[in-house]
CSV table of C-alpha atoms and ligand atoms in Angstrom, one decimal:
chain,number,residue,atom,x,y,z
G,12,MET,CA,58.5,108.5,12.4
G,13,ILE,CA,59.6,109.1,15.9
G,14,ILE,CA,58.5,112.7,16.2
G,15,GLN,CA,55.4,114.1,14.5
G,16,THR,CA,53.8,117.5,15.2
G,17,LYS,CA,50.7,118.7,13.4
G,18,ASN,CA,49.8,122.4,13.5
G,19,ILE,CA,51.0,123.1,17.0
G,20,SER,CA,50.4,126.6,18.3
G,21,LYS,CA,51.4,128.2,21.5
G,22,ARG,CA,50.6,131.7,22.9
G,23,PHE,CA,52.0,133.6,25.8
G,24,GLY,CA,49.2,136.1,26.3
G,25,GLU,CA,49.1,138.2,23.2
G,26,LEU,CA,52.4,136.8,21.9
G,27,ILE,CA,52.3,133.9,19.5
G,28,ALA,CA,55.4,131.8,20.3
G,29,LEU,CA,54.5,129.0,17.9
G,30,ASP,CA,52.2,129.3,14.9
G,31,ARG,CA,50.9,126.1,13.4
G,32,VAL,CA,54.1,124.3,13.4
G,33,SER,CA,54.2,120.9,11.6
G,34,PHE,CA,57.2,118.7,11.1
G,35,GLU,CA,58.4,115.2,11.3
G,36,VAL,CA,61.6,113.5,12.4
G,37,GLU,CA,62.7,110.0,11.5
G,38,LYS,CA,64.4,107.7,13.9
G,39,GLY,CA,68.1,108.3,14.0
G,40,GLU,CA,67.8,111.7,12.2
G,41,VAL,CA,69.7,114.7,13.4
G,42,VAL,CA,67.7,117.9,12.9
G,43,VAL,CA,69.1,121.3,13.5
G,44,ILE,CA,66.8,124.2,14.2
G,45,ILE,CA,68.0,127.7,13.5
G,46,GLY,CA,66.3,131.1,13.7
G,47,PRO,CA,66.6,134.5,15.2
G,48,SER,CA,66.1,135.2,18.9
G,49,GLY,CA,62.5,134.9,20.0
G,50,SER,CA,61.5,132.9,17.0
G,51,GLY,CA,60.1,130.1,19.2
G,52,LYS,CA,62.9,127.5,19.0
G,53,SER,CA,63.0,126.9,22.7
G,54,SER,CA,59.3,126.9,23.0
G,55,LEU,CA,59.1,124.2,20.3
G,56,LEU,CA,61.5,122.0,22.2
G,57,ARG,CA,59.8,122.5,25.5
G,58,CYS,CA,56.4,121.6,24.0
G,59,LEU,CA,57.8,118.3,22.7
G,60,ASN,CA,58.5,117.0,26.2
G,61,GLY,CA,55.5,118.6,27.8
G,62,LEU,CA,57.4,121.3,29.8
G,63,GLU,CA,55.1,123.7,27.9
G,64,ARG,CA,51.6,122.8,26.9
G,65,VAL,CA,50.5,123.5,23.4
G,66,ASP,CA,47.2,125.5,22.9
G,67,SER,CA,46.3,123.5,19.8
G,68,GLY,CA,47.7,120.9,17.5
G,69,GLU,CA,49.0,117.4,18.0
G,70,ILE,CA,52.3,116.0,19.1
G,71,ILE,CA,53.1,112.3,18.7
G,72,ILE,CA,56.3,111.0,20.1
G,73,ASP,CA,57.2,107.4,19.3
G,74,GLY,CA,53.6,106.5,18.9
G,75,ILE,CA,52.5,108.2,22.1
G,76,LYS,CA,50.1,111.1,21.7
G,77,LEU,CA,51.0,113.9,24.1
G,78,ASP,CA,47.8,115.3,25.7
G,79,LYS,CA,46.7,116.8,28.9
G,80,ASP,CA,46.7,113.5,30.7
G,81,LYS,CA,49.7,113.4,33.1
G,82,LYS,CA,50.5,109.8,32.2
G,83,SER,CA,51.2,110.6,28.5
G,84,ILE,CA,53.4,113.5,29.5
G,85,HIS,CA,55.3,111.3,31.8
G,86,LYS,CA,55.8,108.5,29.3
G,87,VAL,CA,57.0,110.9,26.7
G,88,ARG,CA,59.5,112.5,29.1
G,89,GLU,CA,61.0,109.1,29.8
G,90,GLU,CA,61.7,108.8,26.0
G,91,ILE,CA,63.2,112.2,25.7
G,92,GLY,CA,66.4,113.6,27.2
G,93,MET,CA,66.9,117.4,27.2
G,94,VAL,CA,70.0,119.5,27.5
G,95,PHE,CA,69.7,123.2,28.3
G,96,GLN,CA,71.7,126.3,27.5
G,97,ASP,CA,72.7,126.9,31.1
G,98,PHE,CA,73.3,123.2,32.0
G,99,ASN,CA,70.9,123.2,35.0
G,100,LEU,CA,72.9,120.6,36.9
G,101,PHE,CA,71.7,120.1,40.5
G,102,PRO,CA,74.2,122.1,42.5
G,103,HIS,CA,73.7,120.2,45.8
G,104,LEU,CA,74.6,116.9,44.3
G,105,SER,CA,78.0,115.6,43.1
G,106,VAL,CA,78.5,114.7,39.4
G,107,LEU,CA,77.6,111.1,40.2
G,108,GLY,CA,74.6,112.2,42.3
G,109,ASN,CA,73.4,114.2,39.3
G,110,LEU,CA,73.6,111.2,37.1
G,111,CYS,CA,72.1,108.7,39.6
G,112,LEU,CA,69.1,110.6,41.0
G,113,ALA,CA,66.6,110.2,38.2
G,114,GLN,CA,67.8,106.7,37.5
G,115,LYS,CA,66.9,105.8,41.1
G,116,VAL,CA,63.7,107.7,41.6
G,117,VAL,CA,62.3,107.4,38.0
G,118,ARG,CA,63.7,104.2,36.6
G,119,LYS,CA,63.8,102.6,40.1
G,120,ARG,CA,67.3,101.2,39.5
G,121,ASP,CA,69.3,100.2,42.5
G,122,GLU,CA,72.4,102.0,43.7
G,123,GLN,CA,74.8,99.6,42.0
G,124,THR,CA,73.1,99.6,38.6
G,125,SER,CA,72.7,103.3,38.5
G,126,GLU,CA,76.3,103.9,39.5
G,127,LYS,CA,77.5,101.5,36.9
G,128,THR,CA,75.5,103.2,34.2
G,129,SER,CA,76.7,106.6,35.4
G,130,LEU,CA,80.4,105.6,35.4
G,131,GLU,CA,80.1,104.2,31.8
G,132,LEU,CA,78.6,107.5,30.6
G,133,LEU,CA,81.1,109.6,32.5
G,134,LYS,CA,83.8,107.7,30.7
G,135,LYS,CA,82.1,108.3,27.4
G,136,VAL,CA,82.0,112.1,28.0
G,137,GLY,CA,85.6,112.0,29.3
G,138,LEU,CA,84.8,113.0,32.9
G,139,LEU,CA,85.3,109.9,34.9
G,140,ASP,CA,87.9,111.6,37.1
G,141,LYS,CA,85.3,114.3,38.0
G,142,LYS,CA,82.7,111.8,39.4
G,143,ASN,CA,82.9,113.2,42.9
G,144,SER,CA,83.2,116.8,42.0
G,145,PHE,CA,80.4,119.3,42.5
G,146,PRO,CA,79.0,121.3,39.6
G,147,SER,CA,80.4,124.5,40.9
G,148,GLN,CA,83.9,123.0,40.7
G,149,LEU,CA,83.6,122.3,36.9
G,150,SER,CA,84.1,124.5,33.9
G,151,GLY,CA,81.1,125.3,31.7
G,152,GLY,CA,82.1,122.7,29.1
G,153,GLN,CA,82.5,120.0,31.7
G,154,GLN,CA,79.2,120.9,33.2
G,155,GLN,CA,77.5,120.6,29.9
G,156,ARG,CA,79.1,117.2,29.3
G,157,VAL,CA,77.8,116.1,32.7
G,158,ALA,CA,74.3,117.3,31.7
G,159,ILE,CA,74.5,115.3,28.5
G,160,ALA,CA,75.5,112.2,30.4
G,161,ARG,CA,72.8,112.8,33.0
G,162,ALA,CA,70.2,112.9,30.2
G,163,LEU,CA,71.7,109.8,28.5
G,164,ALA,CA,71.6,107.8,31.8
G,165,MET,CA,67.8,107.6,31.3
G,166,ASN,CA,68.3,105.8,28.0
G,167,PRO,CA,66.2,108.2,26.0
G,168,LYS,CA,65.3,107.5,22.4
G,169,ILE,CA,65.4,111.2,21.5
G,170,MET,CA,67.7,114.0,22.7
G,171,LEU,CA,66.8,117.7,22.6
G,172,PHE,CA,69.5,120.3,22.8
G,173,ASP,CA,68.6,123.9,23.4
G,174,GLU,CA,71.6,126.0,22.5
G,175,PRO,CA,74.0,123.7,24.3
G,176,THR,CA,77.0,125.7,23.6
G,177,SER,CA,75.7,129.3,23.7
G,178,ALA,CA,76.7,129.9,27.4
G,179,LEU,CA,80.2,128.5,26.8
G,180,ASP,CA,83.5,130.2,26.3
G,181,PRO,CA,84.8,129.6,22.7
G,182,GLU,CA,87.5,127.2,23.8
G,183,MET,CA,85.0,124.9,25.4
G,184,ILE,CA,82.5,124.7,22.6
G,185,GLY,CA,84.5,122.0,20.8
G,186,GLU,CA,84.5,119.5,23.6
G,187,VAL,CA,80.7,119.6,23.9
G,188,LEU,CA,80.1,119.4,20.1
G,189,GLU,CA,82.5,116.5,20.0
G,190,VAL,CA,80.3,114.5,22.4
G,191,MET,CA,77.2,115.4,20.4
G,192,LYS,CA,78.9,114.2,17.2
G,193,VAL,CA,79.6,110.8,18.7
G,194,LEU,CA,76.0,110.6,19.8
G,195,ALA,CA,74.8,111.4,16.3
G,196,GLN,CA,77.1,108.8,14.8
G,197,GLU,CA,75.7,106.2,17.2
G,198,GLY,CA,72.3,106.8,15.7
G,199,MET,CA,70.6,108.9,18.4
G,200,THR,CA,67.6,110.9,17.2
G,201,MET,CA,68.6,114.5,17.9
G,202,LEU,CA,66.9,117.9,17.7
G,203,VAL,CA,69.4,120.6,18.2
G,204,VAL,CA,68.8,124.4,18.5
G,205,THR,CA,72.2,126.0,17.7
G,206,HIS,CA,74.0,128.8,16.0
G,207,GLU,CA,76.9,126.5,15.3
G,208,ILE,CA,76.5,126.3,11.5
G,209,GLY,CA,79.7,124.2,11.2
G,210,PHE,CA,78.3,121.6,13.5
G,211,ALA,CA,75.0,121.6,11.4
G,212,ARG,CA,76.9,121.2,8.2
G,213,GLU,CA,78.9,118.3,9.5
G,214,VAL,CA,76.2,116.4,11.5
G,215,ALA,CA,72.7,117.5,10.6
G,216,ASP,CA,70.5,115.5,8.2
G,217,LYS,CA,68.0,118.3,8.0
G,218,ILE,CA,67.8,122.0,9.0
G,219,ILE,CA,64.6,123.8,10.0
G,220,PHE,CA,64.6,127.6,9.9
G,221,MET,CA,62.1,129.3,12.1
G,222,ASP,CA,61.0,132.9,12.4
G,223,GLN,CA,58.2,134.5,14.4
G,224,GLY,CA,56.9,131.1,15.6
G,225,LYS,CA,56.7,129.7,12.1
G,226,ILE,CA,58.7,127.2,10.2
G,227,ILE,CA,59.9,129.3,7.2
G,228,GLU,CA,62.0,126.8,5.4
G,229,GLU,CA,63.2,123.3,6.0
G,230,GLY,CA,65.1,120.8,4.1
G,231,GLN,CA,68.3,118.8,3.6
G,232,THR,CA,71.3,120.4,5.3
G,233,GLU,CA,73.3,121.2,2.1
G,234,VAL,CA,70.2,122.5,0.3
G,235,ILE,CA,69.3,124.9,3.1
G,236,LEU,CA,72.9,126.1,3.7
G,237,ASN,CA,74.0,126.3,0.1
G,238,SER,CA,70.8,127.4,-1.7
G,239,PRO,CA,68.2,128.7,0.7
G,240,GLN,CA,65.0,129.9,-1.1
G,241,ASN,CA,63.2,132.2,1.4
G,242,PRO,CA,64.6,135.7,1.7
G,243,ARG,CA,64.4,135.6,5.5
G,244,THR,CA,66.5,132.4,5.5
G,245,ILE,CA,69.0,134.0,3.2
G,246,ALA,CA,69.2,137.1,5.4
G,247,PHE,CA,69.6,135.1,8.6
G,248,LEU,CA,72.2,132.8,7.2
G,249,SER,CA,74.2,135.6,5.7
G,250,LYS,CA,74.4,137.1,9.2
G,251,VAL,CA,75.4,133.9,11.0
G,252,LEU,CA,77.8,132.8,8.3
G,253,LYS,CA,79.7,136.1,8.4
W,165,MET,CA,84.9,154.6,102.4
W,166,PRO,CA,87.4,152.2,103.9
W,167,LEU,CA,88.6,149.4,101.7
W,168,GLN,CA,87.0,146.8,104.0
W,169,GLU,CA,83.5,148.2,103.5
W,170,ILE,CA,83.9,148.3,99.7
W,171,LEU,CA,84.9,144.7,99.7
W,172,TYR,CA,82.0,143.8,101.9
W,173,TRP,CA,79.7,145.6,99.6
W,174,ILE,CA,81.0,143.9,96.5
W,175,SER,CA,80.7,140.4,98.0
W,176,SER,CA,77.2,141.1,99.2
W,177,GLN,CA,76.3,142.1,95.7
W,178,PHE,CA,77.6,138.8,94.4
W,179,LEU,CA,75.7,137.0,97.0
W,180,ILE,CA,72.5,138.6,95.9
W,181,LEU,CA,73.2,137.7,92.3
W,182,LYS,CA,74.0,134.2,93.2
W,183,ASN,CA,70.8,133.8,95.2
W,184,ILE,CA,68.8,135.1,92.2
W,185,LEU,CA,70.6,132.7,89.9
W,186,PHE,CA,69.8,129.7,92.1
W,187,PHE,CA,66.2,130.8,92.4
W,188,LEU,CA,65.9,131.2,88.6
W,189,ALA,CA,67.8,128.1,87.5
W,190,PRO,CA,64.9,125.6,87.9
W,191,ALA,CA,62.8,127.7,85.5
W,192,ILE,CA,65.2,127.7,82.7
W,193,PRO,CA,64.3,124.2,81.4
W,194,MET,CA,60.7,125.4,81.0
W,195,THR,CA,61.8,128.3,78.8
W,196,ILE,CA,63.8,125.8,76.7
W,197,LYS,CA,61.0,123.3,76.5
W,198,LEU,CA,58.5,125.9,75.6
W,199,THR,CA,60.7,127.3,72.9
W,200,LEU,CA,61.6,123.9,71.4
W,201,VAL,CA,58.0,122.6,71.3
W,202,SER,CA,56.5,125.8,70.0
W,203,PHE,CA,59.1,126.2,67.3
W,204,THR,CA,58.8,122.6,66.1
W,205,PHE,CA,55.1,123.2,65.8
W,206,ALA,CA,55.7,126.5,64.0
W,207,LEU,CA,58.1,124.8,61.6
W,208,PHE,CA,55.6,122.2,60.7
W,209,LEU,CA,52.7,124.7,60.3
W,210,GLY,CA,54.9,127.2,58.5
W,211,PHE,CA,56.0,124.6,56.0
W,212,LEU,CA,52.4,123.7,55.2
W,213,VAL,CA,51.4,127.3,54.9
W,214,GLY,CA,54.5,128.2,52.9
W,215,ILE,CA,53.7,125.4,50.4
W,216,ALA,CA,50.1,126.5,50.3
W,217,ARG,CA,51.3,130.0,49.4
W,218,LEU,CA,52.8,128.5,46.2
W,219,SER,CA,49.7,126.4,45.4
W,220,LYS,CA,48.2,126.7,41.9
W,221,ASN,CA,44.8,126.5,43.6
W,222,LYS,CA,43.6,130.1,44.0
W,223,LEU,CA,41.5,129.4,47.1
W,224,ILE,CA,44.3,127.7,49.0
W,225,LYS,CA,46.7,130.4,47.9
W,226,SER,CA,44.6,133.3,49.1
W,227,LEU,CA,43.6,131.5,52.3
W,228,SER,CA,47.2,131.1,53.2
W,229,LYS,CA,47.9,134.7,52.4
W,230,ILE,CA,45.1,135.8,54.7
W,231,TYR,CA,46.4,133.6,57.4
W,232,ILE,CA,49.9,135.1,57.2
W,233,ASP,CA,48.7,138.7,57.0
W,234,MET,CA,46.3,138.2,59.9
W,235,ILE,CA,48.8,136.6,62.2
W,236,ARG,CA,51.6,139.0,61.4
W,237,GLY,CA,49.3,141.9,62.0
W,238,ILE,CA,48.4,141.1,65.6
W,239,PRO,CA,50.8,141.4,68.5
W,240,LEU,CA,52.0,138.1,70.0
W,241,LEU,CA,50.9,139.3,73.4
W,242,VAL,CA,47.3,139.7,72.2
W,243,GLN,CA,47.4,136.3,70.6
W,244,ILE,CA,48.5,134.8,73.9
W,245,PHE,CA,45.6,136.5,75.7
W,246,PHE,CA,43.2,135.4,73.0
W,247,ILE,CA,44.3,131.8,73.0
W,248,TYR,CA,44.6,131.4,76.8
W,249,PHE,CA,41.6,133.4,78.0
W,250,GLY,CA,39.5,133.2,74.9
W,251,LEU,CA,40.0,129.8,73.3
W,252,GLY,CA,41.6,128.3,76.4
W,253,LYS,CA,38.4,128.5,78.4
W,254,VAL,CA,36.4,126.7,75.7
W,255,LEU,CA,39.0,124.1,74.8
W,256,ASN,CA,40.3,123.8,78.3
W,257,LEU,CA,43.9,124.5,77.4
W,258,ASP,CA,46.6,124.6,80.1
W,259,ARG,CA,49.1,127.4,80.2
W,260,PHE,CA,51.9,125.5,78.5
W,261,LEU,CA,49.7,124.4,75.6
W,262,ALA,CA,48.2,127.8,75.2
W,263,GLY,CA,51.8,129.2,75.1
W,264,VAL,CA,52.8,126.6,72.5
W,265,ILE,CA,49.9,127.3,70.3
W,266,ALA,CA,50.3,131.1,70.5
W,267,ILE,CA,54.0,131.1,69.7
W,268,GLY,CA,53.7,128.3,67.2
W,269,VAL,CA,50.9,130.0,65.3
W,270,CYS,CA,52.6,133.3,65.4
W,271,TYR,CA,56.0,132.1,64.2
W,272,SER,CA,54.5,129.8,61.6
W,273,ALA,CA,53.4,132.9,59.7
W,274,TYR,CA,56.9,134.3,59.6
W,275,LEU,CA,58.4,130.9,58.8
W,276,ALA,CA,55.9,130.4,56.0
W,277,GLU,CA,57.2,133.5,54.3
W,278,ILE,CA,60.8,132.4,54.7
W,279,ILE,CA,60.1,128.9,53.4
W,280,ARG,CA,58.1,130.3,50.4
W,281,ALA,CA,60.9,132.7,49.5
W,282,GLY,CA,63.4,129.8,49.9
W,283,ILE,CA,61.5,127.7,47.4
W,284,GLN,CA,61.0,130.5,45.0
W,285,ALA,CA,64.7,131.4,45.1
W,286,ILE,CA,65.5,128.2,43.2
W,287,HIS,CA,65.9,128.9,39.5
W,288,ARG,CA,63.2,127.5,37.2
W,289,GLY,CA,65.8,125.7,35.2
W,290,GLN,CA,66.1,123.3,38.1
W,291,TYR,CA,62.4,122.3,37.8
W,292,GLN,CA,62.8,122.0,34.0
W,293,ALA,CA,65.8,119.8,34.3
W,294,ALA,CA,64.2,117.5,36.9
W,295,LEU,CA,60.9,117.3,35.1
W,296,SER,CA,62.6,116.6,31.8
W,297,LEU,CA,64.4,113.7,33.4
W,298,GLY,CA,60.9,112.2,34.1
W,299,MET,CA,60.7,113.1,37.7
W,300,THR,CA,57.2,113.9,39.1
W,301,PRO,CA,56.5,117.3,40.6
W,302,TYR,CA,56.6,115.7,44.0
W,303,GLN,CA,60.0,114.1,43.3
W,304,THR,CA,61.3,117.3,41.9
W,305,MET,CA,60.3,119.1,45.1
W,306,ARG,CA,61.6,116.4,47.4
W,307,TYR,CA,65.0,115.7,45.8
W,308,VAL,CA,65.9,118.8,43.8
W,309,ILE,CA,64.2,121.9,45.1
W,310,LEU,CA,63.8,121.5,48.9
W,311,PRO,CA,67.4,120.3,49.6
W,312,GLN,CA,68.6,123.5,47.9
W,313,SER,CA,65.9,125.7,49.6
W,314,PHE,CA,66.8,124.2,52.9
W,315,ARG,CA,70.3,125.5,52.8
W,316,ILE,CA,69.1,128.9,51.9
W,317,ILE,CA,66.6,129.1,54.7
W,318,ILE,CA,68.7,127.9,57.5
W,319,PRO,CA,70.1,131.3,58.6
W,320,PRO,CA,66.8,133.2,58.6
W,321,VAL,CA,65.0,130.2,60.3
W,322,ALA,CA,67.7,130.2,63.0
W,323,ASN,CA,67.1,133.9,63.5
W,324,GLU,CA,63.4,133.2,64.0
W,325,PHE,CA,64.3,130.5,66.5
W,326,ILE,CA,66.4,132.9,68.5
W,327,ALA,CA,63.6,135.4,68.4
W,328,SER,CA,61.1,132.9,69.5
W,329,LEU,CA,63.3,132.0,72.5
W,330,LYS,CA,63.1,135.7,73.5
W,331,ASP,CA,59.4,136.0,72.8
W,332,SER,CA,58.7,132.9,75.0
W,333,SER,CA,59.1,135.4,77.9
W,334,LEU,CA,55.7,136.8,76.9
W,335,VAL,CA,54.0,133.7,78.1
W,336,SER,CA,54.9,134.6,81.7
W,337,ILE,CA,51.9,136.9,81.5
W,338,ILE,CA,49.5,134.0,81.7
W,339,GLY,CA,51.4,132.5,84.7
W,340,LEU,CA,53.5,129.8,83.1
W,341,ARG,CA,56.5,129.5,85.3
W,342,GLU,CA,59.3,130.0,82.9
W,343,LEU,CA,62.4,132.2,83.3
W,344,THR,CA,60.7,135.6,83.2
W,345,ARG,CA,57.9,134.5,85.5
W,346,ALA,CA,60.4,133.2,88.0
W,347,GLY,CA,62.1,136.6,87.8
W,348,ARG,CA,58.9,138.3,88.6
W,349,GLU,CA,58.4,136.0,91.6
W,350,TYR,CA,61.8,136.7,92.9
W,351,TYR,CA,61.3,140.4,92.6
W,352,SER,CA,58.0,140.4,94.3
W,353,GLN,CA,59.5,138.6,97.2
W,354,TYR,CA,62.7,140.5,97.7
W,355,PHE,CA,62.2,143.8,95.8
W,356,VAL,CA,65.7,143.8,94.2
W,357,ASP,CA,64.6,144.7,90.7
W,358,PHE,CA,67.9,145.9,89.4
W,359,HIS,CA,69.7,142.6,90.3
W,360,THR,CA,66.8,140.4,89.3
W,361,TRP,CA,66.3,141.7,85.8
W,362,LEU,CA,70.1,141.9,85.3
W,363,VAL,CA,70.4,138.2,86.0
W,364,VAL,CA,67.3,137.3,83.9
W,365,GLY,CA,68.7,139.3,81.0
W,366,ILE,CA,72.1,137.7,81.3
W,367,ILE,CA,70.6,134.2,81.2
W,368,TYR,CA,68.6,135.0,78.0
W,369,LEU,CA,71.7,136.6,76.5
W,370,ALA,CA,73.8,133.5,77.3
W,371,MET,CA,71.2,131.3,75.6
W,372,THR,CA,70.8,133.4,72.5
W,373,LEU,CA,74.5,134.0,72.1
W,374,SER,CA,75.3,130.3,72.3
W,375,LEU,CA,72.6,129.6,69.8
W,376,SER,CA,73.9,132.0,67.3
W,377,ARG,CA,77.4,130.6,67.7
W,378,LEU,CA,76.0,127.1,67.1
W,379,VAL,CA,74.2,128.3,64.0
W,380,SER,CA,77.3,129.9,62.4
W,381,PHE,CA,79.2,126.7,63.3
W,382,LEU,CA,76.6,124.5,61.5
W,383,GLU,CA,76.5,126.9,58.6
W,384,LYS,CA,80.2,126.5,58.0
W,385,LYS,CA,80.1,122.8,58.5
W,386,TYR,CA,77.3,122.3,56.0
W,387,LYS,CA,78.6,124.8,53.6
W,388,VAL,CA,76.5,124.9,50.5
W,389,HIS,CA,77.9,123.5,47.3
W,390,GLY,CA,77.0,125.4,44.2
W,391,TYR,CA,76.4,128.7,45.9
W,392,GLY,CA,80.0,129.7,45.9
W,393,ILE,CA,82.0,131.3,43.1
W,394,GLN,CA,81.6,129.6,39.7
W,395,HIS,CA,84.9,129.0,38.0
Q,148,ATP,N1,57.3,131.5,29.8
Q,148,ATP,C1,57.1,132.5,28.9
Q,148,ATP,N2,56.2,133.5,29.2
Q,148,ATP,C2,56.0,134.5,28.3
Q,148,ATP,N3,56.6,134.6,27.1
Q,148,ATP,C3,57.5,133.6,26.8
Q,148,ATP,C4,57.8,132.6,27.7
Q,148,ATP,N4,58.7,131.7,27.0
Q,148,ATP,C5,58.9,132.3,25.8
Q,148,ATP,N5,58.2,133.5,25.7
Q,148,ATP,C6,58.2,134.3,24.5
Q,148,ATP,O1,57.9,133.5,23.4
Q,148,ATP,C7,58.7,133.9,22.3
Q,148,ATP,C8,59.5,132.7,21.8
Q,148,ATP,O2,60.5,132.4,22.8
Q,148,ATP,P1,61.5,131.3,22.7
Q,148,ATP,O3,62.3,131.2,23.9
Q,148,ATP,O4,60.9,130.0,22.2
Q,148,ATP,O5,62.5,131.8,21.5
Q,148,ATP,P2,63.8,131.3,21.0
Q,148,ATP,O6,63.7,131.1,19.5
Q,148,ATP,O7,64.3,130.1,21.8
Q,148,ATP,O8,64.8,132.5,21.3
Q,148,ATP,P3,66.3,132.6,21.8
Q,148,ATP,O9,67.2,132.4,20.6
Q,148,ATP,O10,66.5,134.0,22.3
Q,148,ATP,O11,66.5,131.5,22.8
Q,148,ATP,C9,59.6,135.0,22.7
Q,148,ATP,O12,59.1,136.3,22.3
Q,148,ATP,C10,59.6,134.9,24.2
Q,148,ATP,O13,59.7,136.2,24.8
Q,149,MG,MG1,65.8,129.8,23.2
C-alpha cells in the first residue's frame, strides 16, 4: 500500500470538510474521486501532501507517517506531485525555469541535469518548442501540461490531480487527459479528482464517491459506474452522466 | 520703458538666478546623499517590518502594527526634532545621522505596508504549488513569492523614493547644509526670496522629474511576465 489513511477528519471552524475518511491505494493504481462541490475532495488531496493539516486520523504515504513534524511533511512532499485546477505555474519564470526551479533548490541537481530532465519531460508532454515561453504566452491546456511536467520533474511516486481540466476550454481537455493516460499506463500511482467520467471509465481502477466530507461509496470503476448502490451516488452519477 | 532698460533688467535677473544656482550647487550632493542613505535604510527596515506584519507570531505581528501606526501618525518634522534634539543629545548623533534615522524610520513604515501588500497580492496557489514541489517556506518566499512581489512594488516604492527626496528638505531645520538649507543661507545674505526659492524649487523639480522618468523607463524595460493579458 502506498497511500493509507485512517479516519482522517478536518474542520474549518464549524464546517466539517473531512469526516473520518479511510481508504487505501495500491502502488500503480489510478483512483478517481468524484463528488459534488464542497464534498471535501480538494481538502482530501491537500491533506495527503500536508498542505492542509488533519485534525485527527492517520496518513501513511509510502511507509512515512505524516505528522506535525516538518521533516515528515517534507519527505512526503518529495514523493508526491500535485497538479491544480488553475495550473499555478510561476508567471515570472519561463517554462524551463518552472521545471528547473524545484529540481535545483529541492533536489540539488545542477543546471545541466535539471535542464536535461526538463527537456525530456517537455518532449513527453509535447511542448519542447515552448521551453522558452512564459506561462502567460501559453494556452490553458499547454499550461496544464507544463504543470504536469513540472511535478514529474521531481520524480514523484504519486501524482495528485485536483480537477486538472475544469478550468480548460472543451477543446483543450483532450490534450491534458491524453498526457494523464500515458502516465497511468506507465504505472504511476494517481489520485484524480475529476468530473470527466469518460476518463474515469477508461483509466481508473477504482472510484471513490464523496459527499459532505465522507466517502459514501467506493469500488471498482465498472461497479460504481454501472451499478452504484447508494442513492446519493446514483443521483450524482445520473446528473454528471446526462 | 525704453528697450535698452528692459534688456538690462532681464539680463540682471538672469545674473541673480545664475548666482543663486552657483551658490546652491555645492549643497545638491548632500541632498542626494541624504536621500540615498536614508532610503536604503528605510528599505531594509521596511522589509523587516513588512515581513513581521505577516508573521504567524501574534506578538511580532502586533508589535510591527504598532510601529507602523505610531510612525505614520507623527509628522516627520516632529520625528526629526525628537531624534536630533531628544535622542541625539543622549546618543551623540550628528545632523546627518539624525536626518538619516528620522527619514529612514519614517519611510520604513510606509514601505513596510507596501511590501506587505506586495507579498499578499500573490495568489495562494503560488504557495501551494511551490510547497507541493517540496520547497521550504523560505525557498518559496525567496524564489517564487518575492520575485513576483518585487515587480508589483517597484512603482509605489519609487513614488516613496521621490517623496523622500522632497522630504529630505525638512532636515534643513536642524542645520544640515543640504539644498534647502543653502537656499535659506542665500536668502538671509541677499534677501532675494522670490529668486532663491524659485531656483531651489526648480532644482528639486529637475531631480524628481528625472527620477520619475527613470522609473517609467525601468518599468518598461523590466516588464512583468504573467501580468499581461492571458491568451
Ligand atoms: N481554507 C479553507 N477555509 C475554510 N473553509 C474551507 C477551506 N478550504 C475548504 N473549505 C470548505 O471545506 C469544504 C470542502 O471544500 P473542498 O474544497 O475540499 O471541496 P471540493 O469537494 O474540492 O469542492 P469543489 O468541487 O467545489 O472543488 C467546503 O465547504 C469549503 O468551503
Ligand atoms: Mg475542489
